[in-house]
GROMACS .gro file of C-alpha atoms in nm:
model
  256
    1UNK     CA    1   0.924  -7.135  -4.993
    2UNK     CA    2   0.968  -6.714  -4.949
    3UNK     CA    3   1.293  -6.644  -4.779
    4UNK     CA    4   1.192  -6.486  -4.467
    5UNK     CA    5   1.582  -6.456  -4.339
    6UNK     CA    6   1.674  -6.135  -4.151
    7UNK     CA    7   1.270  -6.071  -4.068
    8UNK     CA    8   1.108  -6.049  -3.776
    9UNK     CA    9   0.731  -6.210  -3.668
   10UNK     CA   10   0.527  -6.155  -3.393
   11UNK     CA   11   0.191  -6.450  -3.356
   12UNK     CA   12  -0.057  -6.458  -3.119
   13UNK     CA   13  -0.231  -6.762  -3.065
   14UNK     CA   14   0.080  -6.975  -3.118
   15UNK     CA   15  -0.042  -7.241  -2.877
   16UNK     CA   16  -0.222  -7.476  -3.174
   17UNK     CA   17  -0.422  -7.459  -3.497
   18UNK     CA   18  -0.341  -7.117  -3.742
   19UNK     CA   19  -0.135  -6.924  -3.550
   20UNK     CA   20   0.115  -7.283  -3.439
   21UNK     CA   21   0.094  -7.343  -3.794
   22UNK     CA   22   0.217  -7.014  -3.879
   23UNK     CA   23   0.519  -6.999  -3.611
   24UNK     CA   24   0.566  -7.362  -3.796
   25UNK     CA   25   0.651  -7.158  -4.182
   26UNK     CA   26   0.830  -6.884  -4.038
   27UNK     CA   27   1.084  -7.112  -3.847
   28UNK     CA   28   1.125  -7.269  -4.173
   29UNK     CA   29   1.144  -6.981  -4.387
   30UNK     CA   30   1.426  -6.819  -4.145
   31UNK     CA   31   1.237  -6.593  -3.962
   32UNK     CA   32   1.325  -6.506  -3.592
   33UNK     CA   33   0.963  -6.510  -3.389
   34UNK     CA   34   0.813  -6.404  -3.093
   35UNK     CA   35   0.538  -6.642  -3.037
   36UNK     CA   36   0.218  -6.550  -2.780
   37UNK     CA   37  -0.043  -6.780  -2.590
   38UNK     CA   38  -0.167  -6.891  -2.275
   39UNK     CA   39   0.017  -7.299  -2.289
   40UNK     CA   40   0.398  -7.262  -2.231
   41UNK     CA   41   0.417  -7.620  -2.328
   42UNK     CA   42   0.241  -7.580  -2.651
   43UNK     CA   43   0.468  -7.310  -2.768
   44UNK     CA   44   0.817  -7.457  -2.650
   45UNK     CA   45   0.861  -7.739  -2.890
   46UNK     CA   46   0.819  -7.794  -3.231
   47UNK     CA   47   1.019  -7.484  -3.338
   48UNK     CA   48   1.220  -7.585  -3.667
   49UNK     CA   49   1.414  -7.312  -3.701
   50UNK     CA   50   1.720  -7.167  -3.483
   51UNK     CA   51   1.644  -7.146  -3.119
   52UNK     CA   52   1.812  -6.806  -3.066
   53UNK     CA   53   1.518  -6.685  -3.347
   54UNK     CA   54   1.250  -6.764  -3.109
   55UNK     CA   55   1.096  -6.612  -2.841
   56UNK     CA   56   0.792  -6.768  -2.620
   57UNK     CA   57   0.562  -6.558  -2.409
   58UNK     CA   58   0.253  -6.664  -2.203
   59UNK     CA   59  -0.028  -6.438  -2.130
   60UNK     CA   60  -0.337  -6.304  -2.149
   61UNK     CA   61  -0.410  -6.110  -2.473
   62UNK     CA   62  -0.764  -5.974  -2.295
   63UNK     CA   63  -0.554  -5.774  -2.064
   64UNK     CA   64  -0.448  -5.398  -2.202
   65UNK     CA   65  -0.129  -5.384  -2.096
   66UNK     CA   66  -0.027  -5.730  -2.275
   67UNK     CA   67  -0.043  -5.580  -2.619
   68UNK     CA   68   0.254  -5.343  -2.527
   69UNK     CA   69   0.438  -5.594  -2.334
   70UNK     CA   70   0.403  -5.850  -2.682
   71UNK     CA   71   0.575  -5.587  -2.877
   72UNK     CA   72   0.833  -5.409  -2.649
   73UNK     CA   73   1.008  -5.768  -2.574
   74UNK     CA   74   1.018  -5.799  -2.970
   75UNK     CA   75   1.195  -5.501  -3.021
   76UNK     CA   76   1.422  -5.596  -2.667
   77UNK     CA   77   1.505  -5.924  -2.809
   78UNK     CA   78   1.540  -5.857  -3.166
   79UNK     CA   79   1.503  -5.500  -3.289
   80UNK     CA   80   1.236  -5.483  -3.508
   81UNK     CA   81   0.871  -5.600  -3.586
   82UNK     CA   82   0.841  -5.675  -3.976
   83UNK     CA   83   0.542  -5.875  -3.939
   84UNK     CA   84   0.273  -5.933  -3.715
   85UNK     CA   85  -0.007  -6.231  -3.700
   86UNK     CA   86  -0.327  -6.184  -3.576
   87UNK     CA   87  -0.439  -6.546  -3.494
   88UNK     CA   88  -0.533  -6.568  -3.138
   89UNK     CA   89  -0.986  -6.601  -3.040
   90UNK     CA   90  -1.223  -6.760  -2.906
   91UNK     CA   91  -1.572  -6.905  -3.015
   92UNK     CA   92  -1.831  -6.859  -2.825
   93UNK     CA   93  -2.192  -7.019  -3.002
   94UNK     CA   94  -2.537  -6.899  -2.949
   95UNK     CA   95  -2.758  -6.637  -3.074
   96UNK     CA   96  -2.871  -6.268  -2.963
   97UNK     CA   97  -3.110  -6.418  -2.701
   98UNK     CA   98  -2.877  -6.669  -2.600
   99UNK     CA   99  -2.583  -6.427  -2.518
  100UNK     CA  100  -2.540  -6.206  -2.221
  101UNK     CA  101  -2.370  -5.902  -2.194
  102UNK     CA  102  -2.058  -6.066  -2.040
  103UNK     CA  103  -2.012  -6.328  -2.279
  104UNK     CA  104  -2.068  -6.075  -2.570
  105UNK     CA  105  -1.816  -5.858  -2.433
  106UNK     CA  106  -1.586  -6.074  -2.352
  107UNK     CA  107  -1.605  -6.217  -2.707
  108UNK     CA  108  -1.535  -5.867  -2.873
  109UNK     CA  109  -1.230  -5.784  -2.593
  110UNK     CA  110  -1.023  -6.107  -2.688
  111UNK     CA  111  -1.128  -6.156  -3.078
  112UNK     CA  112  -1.108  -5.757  -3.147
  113UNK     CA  113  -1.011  -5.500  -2.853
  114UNK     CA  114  -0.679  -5.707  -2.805
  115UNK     CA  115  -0.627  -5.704  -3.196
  116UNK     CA  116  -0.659  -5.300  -3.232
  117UNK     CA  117  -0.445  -5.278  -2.925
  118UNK     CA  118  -0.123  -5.499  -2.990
  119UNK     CA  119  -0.151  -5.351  -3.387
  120UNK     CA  120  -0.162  -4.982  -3.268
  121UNK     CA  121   0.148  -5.114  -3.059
  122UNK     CA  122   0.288  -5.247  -3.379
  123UNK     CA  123   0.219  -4.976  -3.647
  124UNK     CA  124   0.412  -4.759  -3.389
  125UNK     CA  125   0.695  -4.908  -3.405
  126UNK     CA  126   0.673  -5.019  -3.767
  127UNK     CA  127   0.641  -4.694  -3.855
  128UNK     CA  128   0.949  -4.579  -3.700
  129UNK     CA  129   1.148  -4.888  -3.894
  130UNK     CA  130   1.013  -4.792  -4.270
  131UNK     CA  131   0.714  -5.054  -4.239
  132UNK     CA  132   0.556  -5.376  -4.201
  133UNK     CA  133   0.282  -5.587  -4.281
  134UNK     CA  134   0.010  -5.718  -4.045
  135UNK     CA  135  -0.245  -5.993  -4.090
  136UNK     CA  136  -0.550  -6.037  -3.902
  137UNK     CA  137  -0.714  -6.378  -3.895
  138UNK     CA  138  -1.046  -6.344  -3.960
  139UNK     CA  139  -1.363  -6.554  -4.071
  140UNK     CA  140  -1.562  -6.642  -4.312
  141UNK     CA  141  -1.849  -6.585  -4.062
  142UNK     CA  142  -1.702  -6.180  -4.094
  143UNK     CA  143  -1.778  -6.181  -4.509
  144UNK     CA  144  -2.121  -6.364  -4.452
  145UNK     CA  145  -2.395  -6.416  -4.173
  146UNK     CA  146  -2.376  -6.712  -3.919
  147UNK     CA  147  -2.607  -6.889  -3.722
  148UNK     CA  148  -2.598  -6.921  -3.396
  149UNK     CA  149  -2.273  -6.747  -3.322
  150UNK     CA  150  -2.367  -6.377  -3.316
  151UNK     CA  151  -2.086  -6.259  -3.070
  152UNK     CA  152  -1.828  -6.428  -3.299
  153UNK     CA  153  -1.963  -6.337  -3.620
  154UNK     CA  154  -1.982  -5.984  -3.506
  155UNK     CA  155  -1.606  -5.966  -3.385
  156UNK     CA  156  -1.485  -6.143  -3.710
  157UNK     CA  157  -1.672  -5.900  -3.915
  158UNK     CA  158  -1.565  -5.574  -3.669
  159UNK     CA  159  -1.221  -5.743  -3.716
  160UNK     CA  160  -1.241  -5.683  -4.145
  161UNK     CA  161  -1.367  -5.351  -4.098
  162UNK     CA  162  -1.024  -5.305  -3.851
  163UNK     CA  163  -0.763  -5.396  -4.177
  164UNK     CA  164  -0.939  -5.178  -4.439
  165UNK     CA  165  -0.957  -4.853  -4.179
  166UNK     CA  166  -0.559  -4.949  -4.106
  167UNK     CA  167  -0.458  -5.044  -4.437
  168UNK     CA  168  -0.613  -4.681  -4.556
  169UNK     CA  169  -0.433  -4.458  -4.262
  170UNK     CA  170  -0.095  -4.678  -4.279
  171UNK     CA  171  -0.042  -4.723  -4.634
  172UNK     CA  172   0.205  -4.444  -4.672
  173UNK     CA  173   0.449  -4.547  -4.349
  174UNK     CA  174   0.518  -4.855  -4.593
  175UNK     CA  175   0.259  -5.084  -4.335
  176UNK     CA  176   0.046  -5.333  -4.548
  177UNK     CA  177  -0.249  -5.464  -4.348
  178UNK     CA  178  -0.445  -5.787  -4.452
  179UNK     CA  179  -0.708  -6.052  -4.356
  180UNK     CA  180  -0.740  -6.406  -4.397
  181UNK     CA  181  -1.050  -6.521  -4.356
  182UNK     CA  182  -1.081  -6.956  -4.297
  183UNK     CA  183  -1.381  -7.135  -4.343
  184UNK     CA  184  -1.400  -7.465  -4.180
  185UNK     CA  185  -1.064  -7.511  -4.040
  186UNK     CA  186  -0.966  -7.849  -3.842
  187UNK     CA  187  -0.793  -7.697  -3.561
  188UNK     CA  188  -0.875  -7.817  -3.215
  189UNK     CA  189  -1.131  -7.518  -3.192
  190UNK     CA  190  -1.319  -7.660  -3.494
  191UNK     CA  191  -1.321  -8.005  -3.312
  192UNK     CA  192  -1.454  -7.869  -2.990
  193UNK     CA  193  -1.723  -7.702  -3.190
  194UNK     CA  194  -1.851  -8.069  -3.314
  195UNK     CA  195  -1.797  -8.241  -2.992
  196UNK     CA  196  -2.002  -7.977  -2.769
  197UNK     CA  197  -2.297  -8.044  -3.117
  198UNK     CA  198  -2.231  -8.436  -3.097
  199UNK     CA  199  -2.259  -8.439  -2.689
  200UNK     CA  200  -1.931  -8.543  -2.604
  201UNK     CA  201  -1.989  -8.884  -2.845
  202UNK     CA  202  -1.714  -8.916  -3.088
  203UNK     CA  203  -1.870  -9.089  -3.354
  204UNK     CA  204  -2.118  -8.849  -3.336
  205UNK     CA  205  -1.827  -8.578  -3.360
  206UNK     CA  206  -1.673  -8.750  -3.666
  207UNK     CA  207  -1.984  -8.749  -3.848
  208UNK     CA  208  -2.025  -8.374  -3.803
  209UNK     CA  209  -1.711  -8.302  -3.889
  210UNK     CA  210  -1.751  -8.498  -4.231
  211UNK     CA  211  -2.086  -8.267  -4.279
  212UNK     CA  212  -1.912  -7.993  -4.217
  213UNK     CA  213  -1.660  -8.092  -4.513
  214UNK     CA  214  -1.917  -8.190  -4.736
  215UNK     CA  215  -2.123  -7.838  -4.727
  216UNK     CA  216  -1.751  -7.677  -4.874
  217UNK     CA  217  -1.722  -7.676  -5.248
  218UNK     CA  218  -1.405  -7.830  -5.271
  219UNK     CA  219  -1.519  -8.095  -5.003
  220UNK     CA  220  -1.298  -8.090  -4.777
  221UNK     CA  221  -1.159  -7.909  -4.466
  222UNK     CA  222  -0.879  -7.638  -4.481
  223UNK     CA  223  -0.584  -7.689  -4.275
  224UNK     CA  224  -0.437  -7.514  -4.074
  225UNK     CA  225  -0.113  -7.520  -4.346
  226UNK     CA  226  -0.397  -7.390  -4.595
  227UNK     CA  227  -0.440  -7.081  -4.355
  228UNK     CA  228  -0.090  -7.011  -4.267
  229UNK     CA  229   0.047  -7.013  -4.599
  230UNK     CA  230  -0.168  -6.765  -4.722
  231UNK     CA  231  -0.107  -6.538  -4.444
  232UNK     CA  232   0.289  -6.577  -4.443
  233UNK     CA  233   0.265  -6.500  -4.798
  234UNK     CA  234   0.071  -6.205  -4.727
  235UNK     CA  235   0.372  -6.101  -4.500
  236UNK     CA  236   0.600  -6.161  -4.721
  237UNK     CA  237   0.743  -5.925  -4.998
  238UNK     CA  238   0.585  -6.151  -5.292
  239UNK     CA  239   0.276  -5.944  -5.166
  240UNK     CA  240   0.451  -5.611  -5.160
  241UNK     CA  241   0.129  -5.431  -5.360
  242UNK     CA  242  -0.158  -5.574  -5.157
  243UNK     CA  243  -0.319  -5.395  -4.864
  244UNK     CA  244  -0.693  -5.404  -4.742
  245UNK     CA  245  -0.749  -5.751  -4.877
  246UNK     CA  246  -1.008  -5.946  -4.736
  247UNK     CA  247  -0.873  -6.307  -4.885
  248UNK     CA  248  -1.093  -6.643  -4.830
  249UNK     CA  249  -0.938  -6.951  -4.745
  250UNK     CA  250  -1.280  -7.154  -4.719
  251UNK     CA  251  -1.303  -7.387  -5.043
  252UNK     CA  252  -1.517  -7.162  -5.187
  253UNK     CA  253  -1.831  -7.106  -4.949
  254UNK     CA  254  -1.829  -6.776  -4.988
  255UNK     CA  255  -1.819  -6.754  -5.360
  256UNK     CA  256  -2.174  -6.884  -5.363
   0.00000   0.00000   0.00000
């Protein structure tokens, strides 16, 4: 496991799936964390690293002044930002015709708005501190077309575009900026996806969620461990020479 001792996180999205799995390998690698979302229960327990190296805010990461707020009680509480994780958004399905202009908007504030916003906050004070490293979970559904999920698919994509622009006007503050981009992932999002396609019948679910794994290459679905390790390693000085990298975790859909 990297040695993440003396380093400092910031994940949004801590709540469940990626961005809990994440928090997970940065307690455990000696990190100290602030970790963001909207369930204070979700993000109070489970923790296995030092409780003084953790720090849980609720909020709402569609509201501008959050982004600032994120970052500012990071610095308060520990100093520094070394490393920031992109993980919290929302799914929305449905196509062009399907999606009005508050859904679509919506979609775009809380998947990519609130990402630009609580990186600029980070990149400023990064850049201040000698650098950092930021990772933006994306989707496979940003490298390739999707159907039926044209707000999402659009925000994942605008969200790729977002780490090669900042990668290219950050690289020489010493800030590496990255994207992980999950296929099918089981995290409760994934399973709300195949419930709201079976009709609420579990059986129904489970049998969608096994098609789902058998349309991936490798035949199964990631986990959320796939995910985060890839992105903490990302973070992490083993990766010191990477920025701008658009990296797959989805079994190999894309490659085809």
């Amino acid at each position: 496991m990297t040695d993440l001792t003396g380093r400092v996180g910031i994940v949004t999205g801590a709540s469940s799936g990626i961005g809990r799995a994440i928090a997970d390998l940065l307690g455990r690698a000696g990190a100290r964390a602030v970790l963001h979302g909207r369930r204070a229960d979700s993000l109070s327990v489970g923790w296995p690293g030092r409780q003084e190296d953790r720090l849980t805010l609720t909020g709402d990461l569609a509201l501008p002044p959050e982004a600032d707020r994120i970052v500012t009680a990071c610095v308060d509480r520990f100093g520094r930002v070394d490393m920031l994780f992109n993980c919290a958004g929302i799914f929305v399905p449905g196509s062009a015709t399907e999606c009005d202009d508050d859904t679509f908007s919506h979609v775009m504030n809380v998947n990519v708005s609130s990402v630009f916003r609580i990186s600029r906050a980070a990149v400023r004070q990064m850049a201040g501190q000698g650098g950092g490293a930021i990772i933006n979970i994306s989707s496979d559904w940003g490298l390739v077309g999707a159907i039926k999920a044209v707000a999402y698919g659009v925000s994942k994509g605008a969200i790729l575009q977002l780490t090669r622009c900042m990668a290219l006007d950050h690289a020489a503050e010493g800030i590496r900026v990255n994207a992980v981009c999950p296929g099918d992932t089981l995290t409760p999002m994934l399973e709300r996806r195949a419930a709201e396609e079976a009709g609420g019948n579990t059986a129904d679910r489970d049998r969608i969620l096994a098609g789902y794994a058998r349309s991936i290459p490798l035949k199964r679905l990631a986990t959320a461990d796939d995910v985060a390790e890839c992105a903490v390693f990302l973070a992490s000085p083993k990766a010191a020479h990477i920025t701008g990298a658009l990296v797959p975790v989805d079994g190999g859909v894309t490659a085809g």
